[in-house]
Structures are given as structure tokens and as C-alpha cells.
């Protein structure tokens, strides 16, 4: 699939404002195609990894740790892809507060503390403190306290400004000129070409200087007194949009998972789980005409919109917390599926953007991953207890996805294997398609889980899919396996003609993802047992495991780059997938080694992990190096981190058979682990894993038959 294909087959990343940031270059856009700023705006903004970024989709706010908004980089309040406010600078007596602390109190809110000395004060301790509480939705309160021994008479000024720039142009490094301000009741107003922005203050300012964009109050604070002002930032479109942008979850709408409670001997795991879910909650979106169907934005700030594959991974990883997110995500993507009868070879495809695959492999369209993953998420949500009526409603969409898989398999662009589902034989003849190992794993799983759905709902074709999956297993074991001095490994891909591309990449982790089948069992994998053992050993070898997680490309490769999206950086999603896959297939010591790396990295990020960081070798007293263009948070990575902890409990349900099996990691790498607030069959489920790996189910639906291994 090429970047110039029609929107239904290579849809660019959908964003809440109709655009997406053009820079830094992203892993979902190959170099030289999508995601490149124009020649006039190729200057990149400073990295955001030190910024305080609070997110409540479709809104976010970013600043440095001092809380001041100066219009630098991505600093400002954003909503629906527009920078509503770029400057908000607080001064007391003409002086900026001395920054003392600034950090997130939750994913959606930040707190900043500063101090100011009263002019003429002889006491060495500062008398005035300034606290700023900021919410991603556009609310900020500024509180001044006088802890000194004498009255303080001092002016408070807040300088405001905006360029009403788009997230795309600001992300590309552009700094548009500020829009002139106008005085309005209790604040200021700016009017641009497509939007207007307002800032209102309560209480009203004593003076408003429109030319300078300054609100001013003359404060008189007695010792021990406090004074506060509440500011509200609003955005209004001047013309009704052609496509209604996505909306957020709303203040009164609960997250699509229950109140999870976790207790663990390893406090790092507790913090990581709770903060990852908190971050994921800030990324929740809904279509304006279907507000009950929630799904996740891909990540902030760079991919602040719907990327189907990322949304499906997030939905799958959070199935132990309930099926509501999965249901909303599946229905949202069903509305975007390429319909049958359209005359396109991409019928049945869930559209997705082209994704850069690093220096060793050609780009791939994420429509392939999304289409196959749709079947898996539907099948596994059914096992976890999604209502039968919801599954039946979505089953035709899964059948069309399977039909797209069949069409690709019959095309045989790489004989006997699956390439990009949306490509035809004459697409980009200069860059022939490759059959990736992870795509074969995803296709194999989708075929088997699709067969289970077809059987259960009385639809034809199940036996044909099982037969096809069995044939794929045989071909994969024979043709993908590459012998070497270490015993061999699967090729990263096969090129046209069956030539193996032998790069060693983190995509091997997908081969250990067994999927959920009937009775809580695992599906058969593409590898035999000895091949699984060799893959497990390769994943934890020093060339792949940097000590913080799994590199995307072996450090022995001449193309290795520790900051490369697909050439050496640690991507949280695939490391977490490797941890759960290794544990599920019996390689618990290897899983524990990778898990320890993630937990160690999480300490340095205070449990709020970016989607990736540099794959440099771990050394004592040297934290992992942040990636300059990583999303923070990312939907798939945040959900994967939660999944990593929850998966160690080994809860494997089969609600249609009224059964749930618990198979915990017997090595108990986190020590004693208690999880309450899980959901199986729509009912609360709680489990405790002892320090010797013994499971005790403490709460479950009375309709379920419990089994333990």
C-alpha cells in the first residue's frame, strides 16, 4: 500500500481536529511521505519529554515545570487540534514567581507552586506563595497566599495571548503570529480565520490592557490571608465544521472500566498499573453522534486522534477490566470499515495509516493489523462476557474482515503467506510487498478465533478457516525459520520469491501471543515447542534486551539506532506483549527479566511511561534516555503496561461456557498480588496470587464454574 492510495485504504491518522502534527516524524509515516512538514516549516519544536502535559481528549495543556505558558514549542491549551491559548504568564509585582514544583496530580490536572518575596521584606523566607491548578479542559486557578508577618500590597498581572494555530503547524515547529486581543466582559477575546477564543476571569480584573493582553488585580493580603482567581479558556468555531470532531468522555461519564484496586509486594507495579490506567482515561474519545461508544486516541501530543490498530490494542489489553471499551471501539471502527460492494479490492478493511518499519523492512499499512485485530478483539471480548446481542451485531463486520484476509491469501503476493490486506499485485512495483512474521501470527490467530465465532453463531466457513490456519502453521515452520549458529530464529519477513529478511526485531514477541480460546485455553501457535524455546532465548539475549526492555532491532545490526522508532528504541507495547506471551507459554524466568526492566524504567518516569525510549544498554545510576518525539501517554503502551501486571494473575475466562480458569505465573515475579475490580461476565472478579504462585479467587459471578491450574 502506498501513501498516495485512496483514503479508504490508506487513511491518514484521524485526529480530533481534522489534522495531525506534521513533526516530529512519526513511526506511522515513512520518511519522505506522510508526516513531513513543508520546506517553510521544517524547523522542529523542542522535545516535550520535560514538559508537564495534562490530557483529557480532545483537550490538552502543556508547559514547562514552572507552569508559565510562553508560546514555545507545544506550550499552551489545545482543543480539537487548535491552540486556544499560547501564553499565560503570571507576575506578582512585575516579577515571575520562583518555580518550586510543577508536576501532574493526575493525567488531566497539573499543580505548580512558586514563591515571591514582598518588596522590602527583610525576612529571608519568602512570604508569598503562588499555586496554580491547571485542568486540561481549559480551567486554571491561581491562588496567592501571604504567610508573612505584615500586609502585602502588590499587583497581580496575567499576560495572555494566542495564535489560534493548528496542532499540525505548531507541531511542525511553526510559531504563527499572535492574534490581536479585544476586551470582553471579565476577560479577553481573540478572533481568527476559523475560530475565536476567550478567557474569562472570576473575580473580574481591576484593569484590562487589551493591547498588551494583560489582566490586572491590585491585591491587599493580610498576614495569613489568601486570594484566588479562576480562569476559563474557551474555543468557538466561526463556521460549523463539515465533519463533527470527536468529543471527550464528559465530566459525569465513568471510565469504561471499574475502580480497579491492586495491592502488591512490589510497589512499582502498583504505581505503574494505576497511573497507566489514569493516563489511558485521559485519551478517551467518542464520535459526536455516538457519545456512548468510547475509544482511545492514539497518544498525546503527536497522534491525538483515532488510529484503529492502537485503539484495538488498548481495547484488547483492558478486557479484564470490562468489555465496554472493546464494544465502543469495535462499533466505532465498524462504522469506518470499507463496505462490501464498493468495487474496491480493499473491501472489509478497517482503514489505517502507513507505518514506517525501520531501515530493514518496507513500510506497512496498519489497516492490515487493525483488520485482523478486529476479529481477535471481538472473539476475546465474547469470551470475557460481551453480551451475545452485541457480538451478533458486529459479527458481519468480522466476516467481512475475514473475507479481506481470504482475498489477500488468494492473491499470494508472497506465495502462501499474508502481506498487506489492502495491496494488489501492481501496487508500487519498485517496492514489492513483504510477508511479515507478526502479520502471519495475527492472521493465524484471527482465522482460528474467527472460526470459533462462526461455529458459535451458526455461520458457515469455520472448518475452512481451521484448515487454512493449519496449512499456514506448516508453511511458516518450514519457510520462515532461518538456521544460524545460535540455533535459528524466524525471519522478520519473507520478500517476494520467498527470500528471507533476516533482521532480528521485536516483532518476534507477536509469535508468543497465544490468544484466548474456548475453555480458557491458548490457541496453537505458529512455532513448535523447540522453536518457541529458541525465540524466548533470543528475546532476552543482550542484543535484544537492553535491561530496560526489548529493542525493536538487535544491537548487533549495522543499522541499529537506540533512538530509532523501529531500529532500536524500546517500544513499551511490544515489550509488554513479550512479557505476557513468555509467561503464558511457560517461560516465566524470561518474562520476569523483561518485566524487571520495565519496572525499573517506570521508576525513573514516576510511573507515567512514554510510549518508547532509547534502547541504550542499562547502566547503574543512568536512567533510560527519553525519546524526543514519543507520545506521553500513548494508548497502546499505557494499556499494555496495565495488561502486563494483570496478565500475571492468569485469569482466562470462557463466559459462553460459564467457566473461568486462573493460571498465574508460578514464579510470582511481583510477590503477592491482589487484584479487585476486574470484570468477568459483567460481574466483579477478584483474585489473590500468593508468593508461591497459588491463586485464590475471592469474588466472582455465581454463574461461573471456577477452575485453577
XYZ file of C-alpha atoms in Angstrom:
709
model
C 0.000 0.000 0.000
C 1.321 3.431 -0.857
C 0.936 6.746 0.866
C -0.981 8.009 -2.169
C -3.732 5.392 -2.030
C -7.353 6.487 -1.665
C -8.472 7.393 1.855
C -10.396 4.164 2.377
C -7.242 2.060 2.055
C -4.503 4.233 3.487
C -6.356 6.640 5.704
C -4.063 9.112 7.471
C -4.255 9.146 11.212
C -7.623 10.608 12.161
C -7.340 13.415 14.674
C -9.821 15.244 16.822
C -9.334 18.454 14.930
C -9.156 17.045 11.420
C -5.369 17.402 11.273
C -2.388 15.767 12.851
C 1.002 17.160 13.820
C 3.404 17.077 10.922
C 6.522 16.710 13.025
C 8.479 15.162 14.548
C 8.463 12.295 12.018
C 6.337 9.502 13.376
C 6.581 5.723 13.205
C 3.250 5.663 11.356
C 4.574 7.707 8.426
C 7.556 6.595 6.327
C 10.356 9.027 5.746
C 9.668 11.172 2.751
C 5.880 10.740 2.698
C 3.243 11.497 5.298
C 4.262 13.467 8.352
C 6.834 15.739 6.723
C 6.465 19.495 7.272
C 6.741 21.857 4.343
C 10.038 23.469 3.480
C 8.892 26.649 5.199
C 8.049 24.899 8.478
C 10.590 22.096 8.772
C 12.089 23.541 11.972
C 11.248 21.142 14.807
C 9.974 22.186 18.225
C 11.925 21.357 21.344
C 11.365 17.913 22.789
C 8.329 17.651 25.054
C 9.736 14.998 27.386
C 10.454 17.568 30.123
C 7.089 19.311 29.723
C 4.158 18.898 32.069
C 1.453 17.603 29.749
C -2.087 17.057 31.040
C -4.543 15.365 28.714
C -8.317 14.998 28.612
C -9.162 14.229 24.999
C -9.942 16.181 22.889
C -8.173 18.776 25.064
C -4.671 19.053 26.467
C -2.377 21.617 28.077
C 1.418 21.724 28.072
C 4.014 23.891 29.774
C 7.378 23.695 31.447
C 7.654 22.763 35.145
C 7.274 26.443 36.130
C 3.691 26.495 34.780
C 4.246 29.562 32.604
C 2.883 29.398 29.052
C 5.218 31.306 26.748
C 4.128 30.030 23.336
C 7.279 27.931 22.981
C 7.045 24.565 21.219
C 3.724 22.958 22.079
C 3.118 25.080 25.173
C -0.480 26.179 25.552
C -4.061 24.990 25.872
C -5.334 22.942 22.919
C -8.798 21.737 21.984
C -9.846 19.752 18.910
C -6.488 20.362 17.238
C -6.423 24.163 17.797
C -4.173 26.083 20.198
C -6.712 28.068 22.163
C -4.167 29.886 24.306
C -0.410 30.069 23.759
C 0.621 32.479 26.544
C -0.390 32.700 30.192
C 2.357 34.340 32.259
C 1.766 35.183 35.898
C 3.645 38.033 37.585
C 3.397 39.480 41.089
C 4.749 42.988 41.465
C 6.233 42.679 37.988
C 8.196 39.564 38.995
C 7.638 35.973 37.926
C 7.272 33.569 40.857
C 10.319 31.472 41.621
C 9.369 27.992 40.427
C 9.480 25.421 43.234
C 7.483 22.481 41.929
C 5.424 21.516 38.902
C 4.009 18.110 38.097
C 0.878 16.154 37.273
C -1.530 15.393 40.088
C -3.461 13.177 37.640
C -3.446 12.658 33.894
C -5.885 15.551 33.416
C -4.610 18.022 36.028
C -1.308 19.671 36.955
C -0.176 21.657 40.008
C 2.539 24.323 40.081
C 3.993 26.047 43.167
C 6.120 29.193 43.206
C 7.195 31.828 45.703
C 7.614 35.620 45.677
C 9.313 37.917 48.187
C 7.421 41.041 49.241
C 9.387 44.137 48.193
C 11.321 45.482 51.157
C 10.817 42.328 53.229
C 13.850 41.652 55.466
C 12.878 38.114 56.432
C 14.975 35.624 54.393
C 11.929 33.376 53.905
C 9.581 34.263 51.024
C 6.232 35.493 52.301
C 4.042 34.858 49.259
C 3.321 31.531 47.603
C 1.558 31.146 44.273
C -0.295 27.933 43.481
C -1.637 27.173 40.014
C -4.058 24.299 39.446
C -4.494 23.565 35.752
C -7.009 21.258 34.088
C -6.544 20.020 30.534
C -10.070 21.153 29.631
C -9.062 24.814 29.886
C -9.598 25.753 33.527
C -6.896 27.229 35.735
C -6.994 28.697 39.233
C -4.269 30.960 40.621
C -4.087 31.267 44.410
C -1.832 33.718 46.264
C -1.163 33.179 49.991
C 0.541 35.549 52.418
C 2.447 33.602 55.065
C 4.462 36.632 56.125
C 4.103 38.821 59.186
C 2.911 42.012 57.512
C 0.286 43.024 54.921
C 1.147 42.655 51.257
C 0.020 45.269 48.742
C 1.068 44.033 45.358
C -0.349 43.886 41.802
C -1.058 40.530 40.155
C -0.810 40.509 36.381
C -1.609 37.669 33.991
C -0.349 38.218 30.435
C -2.354 36.284 27.841
C -2.060 35.670 24.128
C -2.852 33.207 21.373
C -2.033 32.470 17.760
C -5.010 30.098 17.267
C -2.557 27.861 15.418
C -3.350 24.285 14.434
C -1.689 21.433 16.250
C -0.225 20.352 12.890
C 1.596 23.613 12.185
C 2.673 24.148 15.784
C 3.900 20.558 15.931
C 5.932 21.194 12.774
C 7.825 23.939 14.591
C 5.937 26.933 13.219
C 5.097 29.846 15.515
C 2.254 31.789 13.896
C 1.846 35.460 14.783
C -0.388 36.280 17.726
C -3.935 37.407 17.085
C -4.841 40.889 18.458
C -6.882 40.793 21.662
C -10.148 42.562 22.407
C -11.651 43.390 25.766
C -14.747 41.479 26.717
C -16.654 41.277 29.956
C -14.344 39.837 32.644
C -11.563 38.968 30.211
C -10.213 38.949 26.667
C -11.272 37.655 23.266
C -9.339 36.770 20.096
C -10.843 36.190 16.648
C -9.002 34.314 13.912
C -9.937 32.990 10.494
C -11.765 29.871 11.656
C -12.114 30.124 15.441
C -12.446 32.578 18.268
C -11.028 32.138 21.775
C -11.969 33.741 25.070
C -10.502 33.869 28.555
C -12.837 34.861 31.369
C -11.798 35.543 34.955
C -13.683 35.314 38.250
C -13.417 37.697 40.017
C -13.254 40.249 37.222
C -9.922 42.053 36.816
C -9.489 45.577 38.105
C -7.933 46.537 34.775
C -7.704 45.009 31.301
C -4.966 46.095 28.887
C -6.086 44.712 25.533
C -3.035 45.894 23.600
C -0.690 44.004 25.899
C -3.168 41.207 26.644
C -2.893 41.742 30.399
C -5.422 41.206 33.183
C -4.549 43.027 36.424
C -5.697 42.862 40.036
C -4.445 45.072 42.896
C -4.117 42.733 45.867
C -4.134 43.596 49.553
C -3.401 40.498 51.589
C -3.266 40.493 55.363
C -0.940 38.010 57.113
C -2.395 34.505 56.764
C -4.871 35.569 54.053
C -5.317 34.035 50.612
C -6.801 35.280 47.334
C -7.737 33.274 44.235
C -8.862 33.861 40.669
C -10.413 31.259 38.361
C -9.681 31.468 34.646
C -11.607 29.694 31.906
C -10.346 29.223 28.352
C -12.972 28.576 25.634
C -12.850 27.875 21.894
C -15.675 28.568 19.451
C -15.719 27.699 15.717
C -16.791 30.562 13.471
C -18.146 28.160 10.837
C -19.785 24.816 11.522
C -17.273 22.045 10.630
C -18.064 19.724 7.725
C -17.221 16.720 9.920
C -18.100 16.982 13.570
C -14.939 16.452 15.619
C -14.705 13.739 18.229
C -15.772 14.624 21.741
C -14.419 13.662 25.134
C -15.837 11.400 27.770
C -17.579 14.200 29.671
C -17.320 15.100 33.337
C -20.158 12.860 34.527
C -19.314 9.776 32.443
C -17.413 6.998 34.183
C -14.395 5.365 32.603
C -15.205 2.119 30.781
C -13.535 0.074 33.490
C -14.424 -0.348 37.106
C -12.479 1.045 40.041
C -9.562 -1.371 39.947
C -7.853 -1.991 43.270
C -4.401 -3.507 43.389
C -2.092 -4.494 46.209
C 1.305 -5.931 45.504
C 4.590 -6.632 47.255
C 6.292 -4.618 44.511
C 5.089 -1.030 44.945
C 6.431 -0.134 41.498
C 3.814 -2.391 39.918
C 1.012 -0.756 41.921
C 2.060 2.715 40.812
C 2.580 1.621 37.217
C -0.844 -0.004 36.953
C -2.834 2.851 38.495
C -1.020 5.627 36.630
C -1.189 3.812 33.307
C -4.969 3.486 33.596
C -5.211 7.110 34.718
C -3.312 8.131 31.580
C -5.479 5.914 29.394
C -8.584 7.582 30.799
C -7.281 10.936 29.568
C -7.195 9.613 25.989
C -10.839 8.534 25.774
C -12.831 9.865 22.836
C -16.247 9.322 21.267
C -17.883 10.195 17.966
C -20.158 13.201 18.417
C -23.211 11.255 17.240
C -22.369 8.148 19.336
C -21.202 9.546 22.708
C -21.718 6.223 24.499
C -19.200 4.404 22.271
C -15.810 5.247 23.749
C -12.447 4.525 22.157
C -8.935 5.818 22.737
C -6.951 8.437 20.907
C -3.600 7.027 19.821
C -1.484 9.318 22.001
C -0.666 12.860 23.009
C 0.577 15.165 21.719
C 1.663 13.808 18.337
C -1.150 11.398 17.400
C -4.082 12.924 19.220
C -6.777 11.105 17.258
C -8.055 7.671 16.293
C -5.525 5.176 14.941
C -7.542 1.940 14.626
C -4.737 -0.505 15.420
C -3.704 1.375 18.575
C -7.325 1.692 19.723
C -7.868 -2.047 19.235
C -4.721 -2.945 21.178
C -5.885 -0.718 24.042
C -9.323 -2.357 23.973
C -7.848 -5.859 23.952
C -5.391 -5.203 26.775
C -8.150 -3.823 29.034
C -10.644 -6.669 28.536
C -10.033 -7.915 32.129
C -11.485 -4.573 33.281
C -14.712 -4.973 31.308
C -15.856 -5.161 27.696
C -17.285 -1.647 27.416
C -14.181 -0.096 25.818
C -13.924 -3.027 23.422
C -17.570 -2.648 22.437
C -17.257 1.086 21.817
C -14.036 0.667 19.853
C -15.403 -2.144 17.692
C -18.595 -0.223 16.875
C -16.658 2.949 16.065
C -14.408 1.042 13.680
C -17.317 -0.890 12.173
C -18.694 2.467 11.019
C -15.367 3.099 9.251
C -14.909 -0.298 7.606
C -14.653 -0.322 3.828
C -18.093 -1.715 2.866
C -18.709 -4.719 0.660
C -19.893 -3.977 -2.855
C -17.798 -0.817 -3.150
C -15.826 -2.229 -6.047
C -12.545 -1.787 -4.199
C -10.051 -4.575 -3.560
C -9.964 -3.240 -0.002
C -13.498 -4.361 0.858
C -13.715 -5.341 4.510
C -10.590 -3.410 5.512
C -10.501 -1.355 8.713
C -8.551 1.651 7.379
C -5.278 2.743 8.932
C -2.193 4.835 8.141
C 1.035 3.704 6.563
C 3.683 2.930 9.207
C 7.430 3.245 8.974
C 9.075 -0.136 9.643
C 12.695 0.870 10.140
C 15.709 0.502 7.841
C 15.443 -3.261 7.345
C 11.836 -3.611 6.150
C 9.462 -1.763 3.791
C 6.584 0.262 5.291
C 3.327 -1.494 6.091
C -0.223 -0.224 6.192
C -1.686 -0.577 9.693
C -5.013 -1.407 8.054
C -3.701 -4.986 7.958
C -3.100 -5.127 11.708
C -6.374 -3.354 12.501
C -8.475 -5.622 10.267
C -7.040 -8.819 11.739
C -7.115 -7.455 15.275
C -10.816 -6.579 14.904
C -11.620 -10.304 14.720
C -9.416 -11.092 17.728
C -10.863 -8.354 19.929
C -14.428 -9.371 19.095
C -13.716 -13.057 19.814
C -11.894 -12.373 23.078
C -14.478 -9.812 24.236
C -17.090 -12.545 23.701
C -15.047 -14.884 25.908
C -14.789 -12.185 28.602
C -18.551 -11.677 28.617
C -19.602 -9.163 25.973
C -23.386 -9.588 25.589
C -24.320 -12.006 22.828
C -26.508 -9.393 21.131
C -23.539 -7.017 20.787
C -21.333 -9.782 19.380
C -24.024 -10.803 16.874
C -24.383 -7.192 15.723
C -20.651 -6.967 15.000
C -20.202 -10.441 13.523
C -20.902 -9.335 9.894
C -18.058 -6.832 10.226
C -15.742 -9.639 11.379
C -16.885 -11.789 8.445
C -16.015 -9.001 6.008
C -12.602 -8.704 7.686
C -12.077 -12.444 7.199
C -13.126 -12.062 3.573
C -10.388 -9.436 3.146
C -7.912 -11.911 4.644
C -9.096 -14.573 2.203
C -8.686 -12.212 -0.757
C -5.117 -11.421 0.294
C -4.268 -15.091 0.852
C -5.619 -15.982 -2.589
C -3.636 -13.174 -4.231
C -0.405 -14.798 -2.927
C 1.835 -11.771 -3.427
C 4.311 -13.770 -1.368
C 3.350 -17.360 -2.106
C 1.393 -18.981 0.712
C 1.611 -16.041 3.127
C -0.252 -12.857 4.059
C 1.043 -9.423 3.065
C -0.809 -6.104 3.308
C -4.520 -6.863 3.010
C -5.193 -3.726 1.007
C -2.482 -4.174 -1.632
C -2.808 -5.520 -5.142
C -0.113 -7.083 -7.262
C 0.578 -3.890 -9.235
C 0.950 -1.602 -6.186
C 4.347 0.125 -6.047
C 6.222 -2.318 -8.306
C 9.507 -0.767 -7.201
C 8.895 -1.886 -3.624
C 7.344 -5.334 -3.590
C 5.354 -6.366 -0.530
C 6.843 -8.470 2.224
C 5.134 -11.101 4.351
C 5.968 -10.146 7.932
C 6.228 -12.695 10.719
C 3.916 -10.708 13.025
C 1.263 -10.458 10.291
C 1.317 -14.248 9.905
C 0.788 -14.584 13.677
C -2.085 -12.098 13.611
C -3.688 -13.741 10.575
C -3.342 -17.228 12.079
C -4.978 -16.104 15.329
C -7.769 -14.255 13.507
C -8.529 -17.321 11.397
C -8.836 -19.611 14.440
C -10.807 -17.139 16.544
C -12.985 -16.266 13.573
C -13.748 -19.984 13.171
C -14.827 -20.151 16.828
C -17.206 -17.217 16.301
C -18.636 -18.693 13.107
C -19.293 -22.030 14.806
C -20.849 -20.473 17.893
C -23.246 -18.288 15.896
C -24.177 -20.905 13.300
C -22.383 -19.270 10.378
C -20.616 -21.244 7.629
C -16.894 -21.413 6.908
C -15.342 -22.403 10.245
C -13.762 -25.654 9.056
C -12.198 -23.934 6.042
C -10.528 -21.364 8.279
C -9.161 -24.034 10.612
C -7.763 -25.896 7.624
C -6.181 -22.714 6.268
C -4.614 -21.930 9.678
C -3.169 -25.435 9.880
C -1.597 -25.021 6.447
C -0.149 -21.649 7.425
C 1.451 -23.241 10.514
C 3.203 -25.833 8.404
C 4.427 -23.342 5.812
C 5.623 -20.914 8.467
C 7.659 -23.502 10.367
C 9.307 -24.628 7.169
C 9.903 -21.403 5.247
C 10.230 -18.677 7.889
C 12.765 -20.483 10.059
C 16.358 -19.354 9.484
C 19.156 -21.556 10.822
C 22.189 -19.876 12.361
C 24.964 -20.630 14.852
C 22.627 -19.868 17.763
C 20.101 -22.498 16.713
C 17.960 -20.415 14.418
C 15.099 -17.931 14.558
C 12.168 -16.806 12.411
C 12.897 -14.322 9.669
C 11.428 -10.867 10.216
C 9.719 -11.236 6.831
C 9.781 -13.020 3.502
C 10.242 -10.940 0.376
C 8.742 -11.824 -2.990
C 10.010 -15.202 -4.116
C 10.373 -16.387 -0.526
C 13.695 -14.642 0.189
C 14.049 -14.265 3.989
C 14.733 -10.838 5.501
C 16.774 -11.941 8.481
C 16.730 -8.851 10.723
C 16.210 -9.700 14.387
C 13.377 -7.469 15.615
C 10.923 -7.165 18.484
C 8.158 -8.384 16.173
C 9.090 -11.883 17.397
C 7.044 -11.095 20.510
C 3.845 -11.478 18.450
C 4.689 -15.127 17.841
C 4.314 -15.809 21.574
C 0.890 -14.134 21.831
C -1.342 -17.220 22.055
C -4.780 -15.627 22.087
C -7.769 -16.711 24.150
C -9.684 -19.813 23.048
C -12.523 -21.951 24.363
C -12.262 -23.217 27.931
C -9.714 -20.525 28.718
C -7.062 -22.431 26.759
C -4.489 -20.958 24.399
C -4.674 -21.293 20.644
C -1.957 -23.300 18.881
C 0.919 -21.099 17.778
C 2.878 -20.852 14.566
C 6.005 -22.243 16.256
C 6.647 -25.719 17.594
C 7.830 -26.087 21.187
C 11.545 -26.116 20.376
C 11.205 -23.057 18.147
C 9.325 -21.268 20.940
C 12.201 -22.011 23.304
C 14.742 -20.525 20.905
C 12.634 -17.398 20.360
C 12.296 -16.946 24.135
C 16.088 -17.135 24.484
C 16.656 -14.635 21.672
C 14.250 -12.102 23.155
C 16.148 -11.909 26.459
C 19.648 -12.055 24.947
C 21.694 -8.841 25.475
C 21.424 -7.869 21.817
C 17.627 -7.529 22.228
C 17.052 -6.856 25.949
C 18.802 -3.600 26.830
C 17.980 -4.014 30.527
C 15.042 -1.581 30.341
C 13.035 -3.516 27.773
C 13.041 -5.038 24.321
C 14.843 -3.240 21.500
C 12.971 -3.017 18.216
C 16.135 -4.085 16.366
C 19.113 -6.125 17.507
C 22.055 -4.096 18.783
C 24.253 -6.256 16.527
C 22.600 -4.902 13.398
C 24.703 -2.367 11.461
C 21.503 -0.281 11.174
C 20.932 -0.201 14.957
C 19.985 3.213 16.342
C 18.945 3.383 20.015
C 16.618 6.301 19.184
C 15.152 4.715 16.051
C 11.403 4.112 16.170
C 11.869 0.710 14.545
C 15.648 0.420 14.601
C 16.499 0.056 18.271
C 14.263 2.085 20.601
C 12.316 0.283 23.324
C 8.620 0.299 22.452
C 6.549 -0.371 25.567
C 3.773 -2.132 23.689
C 5.968 -4.905 22.271
C 7.979 -5.363 25.460
C 4.762 -5.801 27.445
C 3.456 -8.222 24.808
C 6.662 -10.230 25.160
C 6.310 -10.343 28.963
C 2.753 -11.673 28.881
C 3.492 -14.020 25.977
C 6.567 -15.516 27.635
C 4.660 -16.029 30.884
C 1.692 -17.611 29.071
C 3.888 -20.050 27.149
C 5.799 -21.172 30.228
C 8.974 -19.065 30.002
C 8.425 -17.303 33.300
C 12.066 -16.529 34.115
C 12.490 -14.802 30.761
C 9.236 -12.905 31.330
C 10.431 -11.811 34.779
C 13.688 -10.466 33.320
C 11.881 -8.219 30.830
C 9.323 -7.213 33.458
C 12.061 -6.095 35.845
C 13.418 -3.848 33.117
C 10.021 -2.184 32.595
C 9.525 -1.706 36.331
C 12.995 -0.201 36.671
C 12.295 2.210 33.832
C 8.921 3.126 35.322
C 10.633 4.368 38.496
C 12.563 6.972 36.540
C 9.354 8.140 34.828
C 7.367 8.140 38.109
C 5.048 5.502 36.697
C 3.959 7.750 33.783
C 5.714 5.990 30.944
C 6.158 7.327 27.407
C 5.348 5.000 24.538
C 9.058 4.462 23.868
C 12.548 5.450 24.965
C 16.115 4.884 23.803
C 17.354 1.300 23.616
C 20.719 2.095 25.203
C 22.241 -0.539 27.476
C 21.192 -0.203 31.102
C 23.924 1.011 33.428
C 23.947 1.733 37.147
C 22.851 5.265 38.100
C 21.947 6.077 34.481
C 18.208 6.365 33.785
C 16.773 5.471 30.370
C 17.081 8.227 27.792
C 13.695 9.685 26.750
C 12.772 9.657 23.083
C 12.263 13.227 21.852
C 9.096 12.510 19.858
C 7.423 9.821 21.944
C 3.763 10.207 22.795
C 3.292 10.630 26.526
C 0.868 8.999 27.153
C 0.218 6.522 24.338
C -2.937 4.403 24.314
C -1.437 1.056 23.324
C 1.552 1.454 25.648
C -0.496 2.588 28.665
C -2.958 -0.262 28.228
C -0.096 -2.719 27.662
C 1.545 -1.738 30.947
C -1.694 -2.383 32.823
C -2.046 -5.667 30.943
C 1.474 -6.718 31.941
C 0.584 -6.652 35.642
C -2.936 -8.072 35.284
C -1.826 -10.878 32.950
C 0.430 -12.324 35.669
C -2.736 -13.359 37.519
C -3.562 -15.621 34.568
C -7.334 -15.065 34.508
C -8.636 -16.834 31.372
C -12.430 -16.854 31.041
C -14.864 -18.581 28.731
C -18.130 -16.885 29.661
C -20.195 -18.582 26.896
C -19.249 -21.895 28.553
C -19.808 -20.342 32.015
C -16.245 -21.081 33.038
C -13.157 -19.164 34.164
C -9.714 -20.618 34.725
C -6.897 -18.983 36.694
C -3.334 -19.849 35.680
C -0.979 -17.443 37.471
C 2.740 -17.167 36.943
C 4.074 -19.771 39.359
C 7.271 -17.795 39.973
C 5.215 -14.850 41.319
C 7.643 -12.194 39.982
C 5.762 -9.411 41.800
C 5.409 -11.314 45.062
C 1.916 -11.424 46.494
C -0.575 -9.799 44.138
C -4.192 -8.907 44.857
C -6.487 -7.600 42.121
C -10.050 -6.495 42.779
C -12.362 -4.691 40.400
C -11.742 -6.971 37.434
C -14.840 -7.879 35.420
C -15.801 -11.294 34.088
C -19.267 -11.804 32.588
C -20.022 -8.210 33.560
C -19.657 -9.030 37.266
C -16.900 -8.111 39.763
C -13.998 -10.526 39.915
C -11.185 -10.515 42.500
C -8.176 -12.797 42.744
C -5.178 -13.102 45.060
C -1.880 -14.687 43.995
C 0.379 -15.855 46.818
C 4.159 -15.523 46.910
C 4.438 -19.134 45.754
C 2.140 -18.617 42.763
C -1.073 -20.096 44.192
C -4.317 -18.399 43.109
C -7.363 -17.798 45.313
C -10.498 -16.383 43.664
C -12.080 -14.079 46.247
C -15.025 -12.723 44.238
C -16.751 -13.968 41.084
C -20.150 -14.318 39.465
C -22.052 -17.250 40.997
C -22.889 -18.420 37.466
C -19.254 -19.226 36.669
C -17.523 -22.559 37.222
C -14.073 -21.832 38.636
C -11.013 -23.790 37.630
C -7.363 -23.444 38.668
C -4.176 -24.882 37.205
